[in-house]
Coordinates of C-alpha atoms in Angstrom, one line a residue:
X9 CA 8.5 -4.7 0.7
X10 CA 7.1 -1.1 -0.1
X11 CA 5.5 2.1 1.2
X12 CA 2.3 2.5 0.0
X13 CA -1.2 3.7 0.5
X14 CA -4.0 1.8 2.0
X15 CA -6.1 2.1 -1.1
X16 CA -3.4 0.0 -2.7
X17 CA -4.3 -3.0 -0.4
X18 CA -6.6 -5.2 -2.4
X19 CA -6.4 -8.6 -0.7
X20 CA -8.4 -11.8 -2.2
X21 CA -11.5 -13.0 -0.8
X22 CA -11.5 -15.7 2.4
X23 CA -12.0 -16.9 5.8
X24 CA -11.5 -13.6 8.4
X25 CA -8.9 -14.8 11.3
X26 CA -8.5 -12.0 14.1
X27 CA -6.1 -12.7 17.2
X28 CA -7.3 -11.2 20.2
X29 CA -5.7 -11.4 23.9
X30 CA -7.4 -13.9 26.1
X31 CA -9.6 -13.0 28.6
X32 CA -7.2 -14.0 31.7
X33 CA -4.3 -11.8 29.4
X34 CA -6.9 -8.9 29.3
X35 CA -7.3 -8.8 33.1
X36 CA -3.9 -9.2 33.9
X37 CA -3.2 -5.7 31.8
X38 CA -6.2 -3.9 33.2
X39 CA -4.7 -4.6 37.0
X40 CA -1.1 -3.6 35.6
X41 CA 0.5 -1.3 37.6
X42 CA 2.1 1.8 37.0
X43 CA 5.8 1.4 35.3
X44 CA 8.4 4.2 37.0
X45 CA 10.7 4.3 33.6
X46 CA 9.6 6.7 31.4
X47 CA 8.9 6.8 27.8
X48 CA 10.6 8.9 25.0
X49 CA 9.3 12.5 24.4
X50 CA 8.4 11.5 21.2
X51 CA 6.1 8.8 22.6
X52 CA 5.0 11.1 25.2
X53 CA 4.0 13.9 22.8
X54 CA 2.2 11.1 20.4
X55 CA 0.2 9.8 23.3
X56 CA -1.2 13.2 24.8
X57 CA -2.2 13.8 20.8
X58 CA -3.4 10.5 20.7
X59 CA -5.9 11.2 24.1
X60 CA -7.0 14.8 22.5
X61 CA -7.9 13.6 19.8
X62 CA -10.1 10.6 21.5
X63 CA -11.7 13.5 23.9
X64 CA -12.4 15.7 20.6
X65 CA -14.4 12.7 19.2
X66 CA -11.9 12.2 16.1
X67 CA -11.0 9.1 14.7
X68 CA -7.5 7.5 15.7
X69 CA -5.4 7.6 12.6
X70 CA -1.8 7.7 14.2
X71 CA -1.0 4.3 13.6
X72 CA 1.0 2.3 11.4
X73 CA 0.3 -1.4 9.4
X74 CA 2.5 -3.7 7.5
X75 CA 0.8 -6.9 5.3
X76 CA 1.5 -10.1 3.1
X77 CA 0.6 -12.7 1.2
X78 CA 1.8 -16.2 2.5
X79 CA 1.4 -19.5 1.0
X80 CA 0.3 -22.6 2.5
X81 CA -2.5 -23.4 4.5
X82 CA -3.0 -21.2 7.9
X83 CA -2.5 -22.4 11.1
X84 CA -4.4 -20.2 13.1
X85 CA -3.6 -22.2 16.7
X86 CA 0.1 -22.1 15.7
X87 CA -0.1 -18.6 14.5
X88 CA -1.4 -17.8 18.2
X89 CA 2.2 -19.4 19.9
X90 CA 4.4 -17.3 17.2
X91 CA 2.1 -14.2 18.4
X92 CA 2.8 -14.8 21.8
X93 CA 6.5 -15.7 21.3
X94 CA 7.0 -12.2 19.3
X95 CA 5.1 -10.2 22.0
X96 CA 7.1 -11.7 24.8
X97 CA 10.4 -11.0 22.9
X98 CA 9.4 -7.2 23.0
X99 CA 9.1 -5.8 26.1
X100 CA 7.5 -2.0 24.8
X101 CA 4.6 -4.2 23.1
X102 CA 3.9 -5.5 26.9
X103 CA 3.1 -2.2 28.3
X104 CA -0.2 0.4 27.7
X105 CA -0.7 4.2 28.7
X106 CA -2.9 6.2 30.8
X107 CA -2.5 9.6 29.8
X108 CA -4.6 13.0 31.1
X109 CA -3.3 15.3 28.5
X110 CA -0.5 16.1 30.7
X111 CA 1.1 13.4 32.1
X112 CA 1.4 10.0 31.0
X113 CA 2.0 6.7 33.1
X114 CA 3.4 3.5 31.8
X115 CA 1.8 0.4 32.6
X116 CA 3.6 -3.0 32.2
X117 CA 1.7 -6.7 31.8
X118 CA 3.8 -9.8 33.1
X119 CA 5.0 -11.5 30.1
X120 CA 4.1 -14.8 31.9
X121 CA 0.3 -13.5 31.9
X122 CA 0.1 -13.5 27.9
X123 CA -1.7 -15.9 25.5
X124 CA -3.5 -14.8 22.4
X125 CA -6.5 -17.0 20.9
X126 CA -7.9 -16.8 16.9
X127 CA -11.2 -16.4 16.1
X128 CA -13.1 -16.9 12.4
X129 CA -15.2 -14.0 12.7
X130 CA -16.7 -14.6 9.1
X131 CA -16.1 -14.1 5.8
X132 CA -15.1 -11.5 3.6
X133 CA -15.2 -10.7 -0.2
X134 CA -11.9 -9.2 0.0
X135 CA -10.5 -5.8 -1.6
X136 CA -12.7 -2.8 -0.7
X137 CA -15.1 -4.3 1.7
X138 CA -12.1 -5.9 3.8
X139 CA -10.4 -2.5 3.7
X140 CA -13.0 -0.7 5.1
X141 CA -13.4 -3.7 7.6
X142 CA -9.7 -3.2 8.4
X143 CA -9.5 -0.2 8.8
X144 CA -12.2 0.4 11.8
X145 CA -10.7 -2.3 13.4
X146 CA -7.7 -1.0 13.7
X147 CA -8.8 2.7 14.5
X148 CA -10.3 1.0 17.1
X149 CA -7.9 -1.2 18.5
X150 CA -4.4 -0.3 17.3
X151 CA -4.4 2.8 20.3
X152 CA -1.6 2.4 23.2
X153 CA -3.8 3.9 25.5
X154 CA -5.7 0.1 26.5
X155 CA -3.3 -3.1 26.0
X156 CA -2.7 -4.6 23.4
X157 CA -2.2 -1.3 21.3
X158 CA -1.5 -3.6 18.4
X159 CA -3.3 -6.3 16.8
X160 CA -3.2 -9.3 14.0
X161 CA -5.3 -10.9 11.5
X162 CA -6.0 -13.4 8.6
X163 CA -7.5 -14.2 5.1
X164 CA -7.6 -17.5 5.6
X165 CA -7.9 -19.6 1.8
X166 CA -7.7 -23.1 0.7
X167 CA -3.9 -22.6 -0.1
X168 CA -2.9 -19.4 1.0
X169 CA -3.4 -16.6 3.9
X170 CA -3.4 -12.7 3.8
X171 CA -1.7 -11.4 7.0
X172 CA -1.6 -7.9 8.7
X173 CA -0.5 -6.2 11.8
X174 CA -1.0 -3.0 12.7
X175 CA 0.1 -1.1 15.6
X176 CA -0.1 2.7 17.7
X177 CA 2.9 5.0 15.8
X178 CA 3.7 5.4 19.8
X179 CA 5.4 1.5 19.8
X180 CA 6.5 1.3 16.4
X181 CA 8.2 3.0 13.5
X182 CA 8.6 2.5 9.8
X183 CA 12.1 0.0 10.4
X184 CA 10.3 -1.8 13.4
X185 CA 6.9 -2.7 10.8
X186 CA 9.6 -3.9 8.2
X187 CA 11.0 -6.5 10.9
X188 CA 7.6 -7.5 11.8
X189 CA 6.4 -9.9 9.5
X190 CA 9.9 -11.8 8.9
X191 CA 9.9 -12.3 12.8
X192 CA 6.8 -13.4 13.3
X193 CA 6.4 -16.2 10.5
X194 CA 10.3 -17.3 11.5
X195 CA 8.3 -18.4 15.1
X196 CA 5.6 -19.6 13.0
X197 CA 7.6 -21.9 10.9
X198 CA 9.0 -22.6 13.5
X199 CA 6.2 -23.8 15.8
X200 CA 4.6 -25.7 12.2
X201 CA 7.7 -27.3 11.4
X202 CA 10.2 -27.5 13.6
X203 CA 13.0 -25.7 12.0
X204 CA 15.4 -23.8 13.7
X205 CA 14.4 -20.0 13.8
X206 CA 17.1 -17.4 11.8
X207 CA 19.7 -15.2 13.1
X208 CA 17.9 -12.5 13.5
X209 CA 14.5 -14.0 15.1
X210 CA 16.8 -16.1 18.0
X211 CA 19.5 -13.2 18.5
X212 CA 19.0 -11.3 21.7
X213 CA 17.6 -8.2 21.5
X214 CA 16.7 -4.8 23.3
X215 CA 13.3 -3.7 24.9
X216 CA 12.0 -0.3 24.1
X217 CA 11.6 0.9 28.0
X218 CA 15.1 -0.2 28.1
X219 CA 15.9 2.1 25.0
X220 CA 13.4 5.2 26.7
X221 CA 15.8 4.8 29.5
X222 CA 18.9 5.3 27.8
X223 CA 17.4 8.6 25.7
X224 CA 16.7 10.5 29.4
X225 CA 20.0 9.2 30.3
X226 CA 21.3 10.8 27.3
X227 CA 19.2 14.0 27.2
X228 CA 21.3 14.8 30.6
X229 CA 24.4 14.9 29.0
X230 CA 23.6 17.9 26.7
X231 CA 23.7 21.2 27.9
X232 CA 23.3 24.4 25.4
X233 CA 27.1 25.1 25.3
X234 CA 27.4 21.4 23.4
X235 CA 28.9 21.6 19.9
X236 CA 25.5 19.7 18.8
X237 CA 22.9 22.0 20.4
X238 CA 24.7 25.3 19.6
X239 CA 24.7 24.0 15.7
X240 CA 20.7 23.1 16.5
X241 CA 20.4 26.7 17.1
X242 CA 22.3 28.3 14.4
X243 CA 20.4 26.4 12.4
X244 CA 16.9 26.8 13.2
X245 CA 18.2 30.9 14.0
X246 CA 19.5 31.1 10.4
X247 CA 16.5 29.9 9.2
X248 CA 14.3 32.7 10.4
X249 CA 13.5 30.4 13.6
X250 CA 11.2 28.7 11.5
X251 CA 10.8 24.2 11.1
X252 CA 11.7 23.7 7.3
X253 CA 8.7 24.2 4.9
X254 CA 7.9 22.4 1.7
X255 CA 9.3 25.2 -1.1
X256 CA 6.8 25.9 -2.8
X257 CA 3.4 27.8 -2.0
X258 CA 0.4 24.9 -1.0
X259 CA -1.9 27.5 -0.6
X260 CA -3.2 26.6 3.0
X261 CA -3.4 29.7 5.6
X262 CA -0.8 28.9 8.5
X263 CA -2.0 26.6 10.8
X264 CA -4.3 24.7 8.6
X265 CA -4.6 21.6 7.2
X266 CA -6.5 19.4 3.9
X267 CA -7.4 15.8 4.0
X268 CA -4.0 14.0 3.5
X269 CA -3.7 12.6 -0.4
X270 CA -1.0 10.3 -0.7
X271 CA 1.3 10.3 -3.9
X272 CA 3.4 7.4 -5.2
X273 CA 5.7 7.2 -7.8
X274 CA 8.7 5.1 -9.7
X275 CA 11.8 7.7 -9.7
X276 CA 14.3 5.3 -11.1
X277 CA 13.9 2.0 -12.5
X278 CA 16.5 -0.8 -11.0
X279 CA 19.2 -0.1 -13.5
X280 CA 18.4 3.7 -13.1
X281 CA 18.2 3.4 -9.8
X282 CA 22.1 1.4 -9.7
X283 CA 23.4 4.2 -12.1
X284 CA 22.4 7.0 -10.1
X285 CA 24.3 5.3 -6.8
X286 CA 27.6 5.2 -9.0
X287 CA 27.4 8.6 -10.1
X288 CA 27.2 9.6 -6.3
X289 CA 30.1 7.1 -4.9
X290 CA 32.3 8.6 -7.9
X291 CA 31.7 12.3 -6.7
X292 CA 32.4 11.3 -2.9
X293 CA 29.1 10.9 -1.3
X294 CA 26.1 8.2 -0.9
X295 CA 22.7 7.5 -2.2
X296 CA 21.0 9.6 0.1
X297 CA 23.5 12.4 -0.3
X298 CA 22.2 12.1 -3.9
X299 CA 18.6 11.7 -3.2
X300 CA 19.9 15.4 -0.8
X301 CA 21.2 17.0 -3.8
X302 CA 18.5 16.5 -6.3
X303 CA 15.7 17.6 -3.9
X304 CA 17.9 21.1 -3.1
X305 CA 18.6 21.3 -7.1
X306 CA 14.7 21.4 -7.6
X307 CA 14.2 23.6 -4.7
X308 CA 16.6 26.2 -6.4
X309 CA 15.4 25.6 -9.8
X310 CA 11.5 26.3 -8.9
X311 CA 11.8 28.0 -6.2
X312 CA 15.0 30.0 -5.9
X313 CA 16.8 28.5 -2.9
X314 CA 20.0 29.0 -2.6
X315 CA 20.4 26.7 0.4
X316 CA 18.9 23.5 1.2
X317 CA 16.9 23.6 4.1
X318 CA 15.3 20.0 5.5
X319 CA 14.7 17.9 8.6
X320 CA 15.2 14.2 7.8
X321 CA 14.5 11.1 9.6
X322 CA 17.4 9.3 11.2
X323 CA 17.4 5.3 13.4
X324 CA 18.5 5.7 16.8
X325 CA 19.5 2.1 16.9
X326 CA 22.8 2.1 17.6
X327 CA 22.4 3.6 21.3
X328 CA 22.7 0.1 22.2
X329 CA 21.3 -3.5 21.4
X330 CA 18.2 -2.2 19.8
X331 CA 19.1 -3.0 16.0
X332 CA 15.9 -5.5 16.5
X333 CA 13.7 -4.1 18.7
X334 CA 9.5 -2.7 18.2
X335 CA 9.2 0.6 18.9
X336 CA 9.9 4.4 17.8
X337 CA 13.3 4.2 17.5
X338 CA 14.4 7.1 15.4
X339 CA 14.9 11.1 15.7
X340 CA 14.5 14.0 13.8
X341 CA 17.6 16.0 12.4
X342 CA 18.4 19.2 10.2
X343 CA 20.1 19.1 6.9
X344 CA 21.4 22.1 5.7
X345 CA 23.9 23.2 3.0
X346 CA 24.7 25.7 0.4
X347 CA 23.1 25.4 -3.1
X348 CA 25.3 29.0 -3.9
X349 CA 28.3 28.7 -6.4
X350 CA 27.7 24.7 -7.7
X351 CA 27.4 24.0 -11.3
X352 CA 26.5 20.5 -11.2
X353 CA 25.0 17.7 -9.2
X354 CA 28.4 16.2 -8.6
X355 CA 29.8 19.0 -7.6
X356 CA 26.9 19.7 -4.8
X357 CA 27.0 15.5 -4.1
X358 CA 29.9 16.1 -1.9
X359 CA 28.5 19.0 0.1
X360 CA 25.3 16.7 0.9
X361 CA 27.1 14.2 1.9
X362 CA 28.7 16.2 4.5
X363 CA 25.5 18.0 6.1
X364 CA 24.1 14.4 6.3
X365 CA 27.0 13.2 8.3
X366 CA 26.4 16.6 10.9
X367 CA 22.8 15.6 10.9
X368 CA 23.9 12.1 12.0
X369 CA 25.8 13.9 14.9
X370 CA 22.9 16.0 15.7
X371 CA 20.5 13.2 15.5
X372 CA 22.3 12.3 18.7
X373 CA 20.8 14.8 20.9
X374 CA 17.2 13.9 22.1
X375 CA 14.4 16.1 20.9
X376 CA 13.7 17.7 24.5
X377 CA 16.9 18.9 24.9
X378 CA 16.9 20.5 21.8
X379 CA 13.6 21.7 22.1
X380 CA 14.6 23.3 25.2
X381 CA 17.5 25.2 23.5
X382 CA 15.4 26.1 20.7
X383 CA 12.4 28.0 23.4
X384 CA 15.9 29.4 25.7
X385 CA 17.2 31.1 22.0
X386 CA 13.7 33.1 21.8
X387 CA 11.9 31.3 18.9
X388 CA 8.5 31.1 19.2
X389 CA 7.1 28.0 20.7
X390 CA 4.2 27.7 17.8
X391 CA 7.4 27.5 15.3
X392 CA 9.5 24.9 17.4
X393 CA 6.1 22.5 18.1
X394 CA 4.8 22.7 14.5
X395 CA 5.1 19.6 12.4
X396 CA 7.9 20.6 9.9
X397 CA 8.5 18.7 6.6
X398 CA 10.2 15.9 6.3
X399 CA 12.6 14.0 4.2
X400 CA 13.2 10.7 4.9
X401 CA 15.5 7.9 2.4
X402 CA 15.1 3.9 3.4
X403 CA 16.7 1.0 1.6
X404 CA 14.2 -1.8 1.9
X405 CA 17.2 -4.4 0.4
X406 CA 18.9 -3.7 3.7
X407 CA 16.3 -5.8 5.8
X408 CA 16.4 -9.3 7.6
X409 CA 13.9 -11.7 5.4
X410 CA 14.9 -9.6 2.2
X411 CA 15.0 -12.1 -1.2
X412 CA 12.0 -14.3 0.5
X413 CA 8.5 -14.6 -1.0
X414 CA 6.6 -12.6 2.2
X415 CA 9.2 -10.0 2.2
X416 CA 8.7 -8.4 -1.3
X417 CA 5.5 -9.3 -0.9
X418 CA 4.9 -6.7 2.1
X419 CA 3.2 -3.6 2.2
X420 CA 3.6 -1.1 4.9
X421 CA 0.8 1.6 5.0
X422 CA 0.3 4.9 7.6
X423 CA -3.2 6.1 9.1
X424 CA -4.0 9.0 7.1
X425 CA -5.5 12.0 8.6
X426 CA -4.8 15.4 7.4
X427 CA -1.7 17.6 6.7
X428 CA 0.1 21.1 5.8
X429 CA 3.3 19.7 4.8
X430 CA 4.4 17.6 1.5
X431 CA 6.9 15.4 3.0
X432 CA 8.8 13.0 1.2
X433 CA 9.5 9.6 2.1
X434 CA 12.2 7.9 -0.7
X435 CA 12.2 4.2 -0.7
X436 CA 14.8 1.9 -2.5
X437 CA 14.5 -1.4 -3.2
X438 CA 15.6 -4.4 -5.7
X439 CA 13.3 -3.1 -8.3
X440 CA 12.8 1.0 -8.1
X441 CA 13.6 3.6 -5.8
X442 CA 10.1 5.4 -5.7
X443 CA 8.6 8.4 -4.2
X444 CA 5.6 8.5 -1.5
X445 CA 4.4 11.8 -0.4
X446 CA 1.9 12.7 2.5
X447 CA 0.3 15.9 1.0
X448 CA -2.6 18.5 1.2
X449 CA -5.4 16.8 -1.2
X450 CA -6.3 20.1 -2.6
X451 CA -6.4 20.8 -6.2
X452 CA -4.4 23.9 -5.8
X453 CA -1.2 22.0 -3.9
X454 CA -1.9 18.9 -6.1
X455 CA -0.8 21.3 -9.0
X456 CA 1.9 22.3 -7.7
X457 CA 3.0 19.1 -6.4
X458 CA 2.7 17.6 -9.7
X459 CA 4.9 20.4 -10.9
X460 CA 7.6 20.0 -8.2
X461 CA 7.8 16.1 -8.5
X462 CA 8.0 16.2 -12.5
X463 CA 10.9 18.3 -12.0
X464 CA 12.6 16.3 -9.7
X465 CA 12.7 13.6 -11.7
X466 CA 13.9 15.0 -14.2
X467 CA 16.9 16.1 -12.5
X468 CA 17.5 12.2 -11.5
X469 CA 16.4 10.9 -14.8
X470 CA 19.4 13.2 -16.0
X471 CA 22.3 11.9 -13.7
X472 CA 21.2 8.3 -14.7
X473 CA 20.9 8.6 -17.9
X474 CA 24.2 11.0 -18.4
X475 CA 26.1 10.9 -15.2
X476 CA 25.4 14.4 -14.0
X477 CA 23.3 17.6 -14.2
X478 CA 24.2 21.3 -14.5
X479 CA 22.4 23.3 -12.3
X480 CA 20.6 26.1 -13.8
X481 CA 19.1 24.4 -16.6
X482 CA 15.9 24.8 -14.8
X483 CA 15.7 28.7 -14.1
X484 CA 13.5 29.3 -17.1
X485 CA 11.2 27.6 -15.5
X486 CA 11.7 29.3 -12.4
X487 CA 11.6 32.7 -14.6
X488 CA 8.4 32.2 -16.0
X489 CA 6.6 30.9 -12.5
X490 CA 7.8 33.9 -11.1
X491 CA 6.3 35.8 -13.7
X492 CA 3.0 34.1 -13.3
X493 CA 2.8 33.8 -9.5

């Protein structure tokens, strides 16, 4: 399975198969009553966005899709049970949200009240004219403020099926889309043949109210004398009260945005990419502390940083049986370390590794807590609510349905709307570990960009190829853009 972007999604021609809910399940949500548990903050903050955005007239892109190519002929009416049988098993994709821009009520459907039905709605020639067919569909539909705020559909062929699922950002996340697909054809083998479903698909597994729950719960226990919201603080205060900020110069005033353009790239082959993991175990740290020590290497080389400075993505999974479960499981964390003094990438391996582990510990404290601290240290509110940019490392090989045919056949694309940031979102897999980055599509960023990224590589083209790097081989570089900027 990889990251990629929708224009990448070129799916034969064939038979279109949607899945909607049936019109008894549809009435049951409407009437729905109001749910008392809460959601996350994150979910919370998404959703107000989400209704803004809807009032303003602009198109819903906050949403997230994941697709494949299975053989065999489909089985639409069997397809319809495994739906079912998925939805049931996760009780955040049985709820919808009303929200006024301020508040935001939960609203839970009685599992016992779900059926889906297929429909052929016609036939499509496949590639650009199903993309654009996708796509409105699920701007349209894929939004958690009406139930479902997900949705599911074909290309039904003679021998084979194209099949997608796409869903509001507010009950997924990028590890919930890559369980997705394995899940839901484990129930559909299962309800065409028989077989016994995996491991995975027939192990118990937590619901994502249950999981908002816990995060209030868990937001209560922090107060701004804790160990991890004072280092929160010195953090962000160190760092001039400011969210972390791609290094180099995009040239967008502060507060705008450009149409997102999405980059992709191969960093290291396979064999480059298993070299490059046993340089970093023999200097004492992991892959991502690696992936950590080659971004702040660049950052120092073109623009002068003598610290690393990034927020990185982090799975909140383990606060409790949620290792499974569909929705927006994950938290936002600081990584911060000292670039001053280190001659090598080895050498600054070691000092990644150990800001990731206190970002691990930080990513324990949910966001409106530190928030909270954040505002009480005097930073300005603009800084601590503005989108900062992120880093984010995920090892596709580490999945359930890894090795089968549907697995590396997936692709798992984002809405894309517009942006300020560059973030970087570092996949490995089998094959690669590659690059996508969500970026300002103007031709003055897309310079730079193209500037930044062939320098990171070559840093990790360098400690695969000959075990290490020396740090400073790059200031001409940063000498002469100096001198030119």
């Amino acid at each position: 399975m990889i990251i990629t972007a929708l224009r990448n999604w070129r799916p034969a021609a064939g038979a279109l198969v949607e899945w909607q809910p049936t019109e008894a399940a549809r009435r049951a949500a409407t009437a729905a009553p109001a749910d008392p548990d809460p959601g996350t903050f994150l979910q919370d903050n998404h959703l107000r966005g989400v209704h803004a955005r809807a009032q303003a007239g602009k198109p819903h892109t906050a949403y997230l899709a994941v697709t494949t190519e299975v053989d065999g002929v489909l089985d639409a009416e069997a397809m319809s049970r495994a739906l079912r049988r998925f939805v049931v098993r996760h009780s955040g994709l049985l709820t919808w949200f009303a929200t006024d821009d301020a508040t935001v009520t939960r609203h839970s459907v009685e599992a016992d009240r779900i059926a889906f039905e297929a429909h052929t709605t016609g036939h499509t020639l496949g590639d650009t004219e199903f993309r654009d067919h996708a796509l409105t569909r699920i701007a349209r539909e894929a939004v958690a403020t009406t139930w479902p705020g997900f949705l599911l559909g074909a290309i039904a062929r003679a021998d084979s099926f194209t099949l997608y699922y796409a869903t509001d950002h507010a009950l997924s996340d990028g590890a919930s889309q890559a369980l997705v697909l394995t899940e839901l054809l484990d129930f559909y083998d299962n309800e065409t043949s028989g077989r016994a479903l995996g491991p995975y698909t027939a192990a118990p597994t937590g619901g994502f109210p249950d999981y908002a729950r816990t995060e209030h719960e868990r937001a209560q226990r922090f107060s701004p004398s804790s160990p991890e919201i004072v280092e929160w603080v010195d953090i962000f205060r160190r760092h001039g009260h400011l969210m972390p900020r791609f290094p180099l110069d995009l040239g967008l005033e502060p507060g705008s945005t450009a149409p997102m353009h999405g980059i992709e790239f191969d960093v290291l082959d396979g064999a480059g990419s298993a070299a490059f993991a046993e340089v970093c175990r023999a200097a004492g740290g992991r892959y991502v502390a690696g992936v950590l020590a080659a971004v702040a290497i660049t950052d120092r080389e073109l623009a002068g940083r003598d610290e690393y400075y990034g927020m990185t993505v982090l799975s909140t999974r383990g606060f409790g049986e949620f290792l499974l479960a569909q929705g927006w499981l994950c938290n936002f964390a600081p990584v911060a370390f000292s670039v001053h003094g280190a001659t090598s990438f080895t050498e600054l391996v070691a000092r990644a590794n150990t800001a990731y582990d206190r970002a691990i510990a930080l990513s324990a404290v949910p966001l409106q807590a530190v928030l909270g601290a954040l505002l009480a240290s005097g930073a300005d509110p603009a800084a601590v609510m503005t989108s900062p940019n992120m880093l984010s490392y995920m090892d596709f090989r580490r999945f359930p349905g890894t090795g089968t045919a549907p697995y590396e056949r997936g692709m798992l694309f984002t809405g894309e709307g517009e942006t300020s940031n560059a973030s970087m979102w570092f996949n490995r897999d089998a094959e690669h570990l590659y690059l996508g980055c969500q970026s300002p599509g103007t031709p003055f960023a897309q310079q730079q960009l193209a500037r930044y990224h062939a320098h990171l590589r070559r840093v990790f083209d360098a400690v695969a190829a000959d075990g290490d790097y020396l740090i400073g081989a790059g200031d001409l570089e940063v000498a002469v853009a100096r001198h030119h900027g």
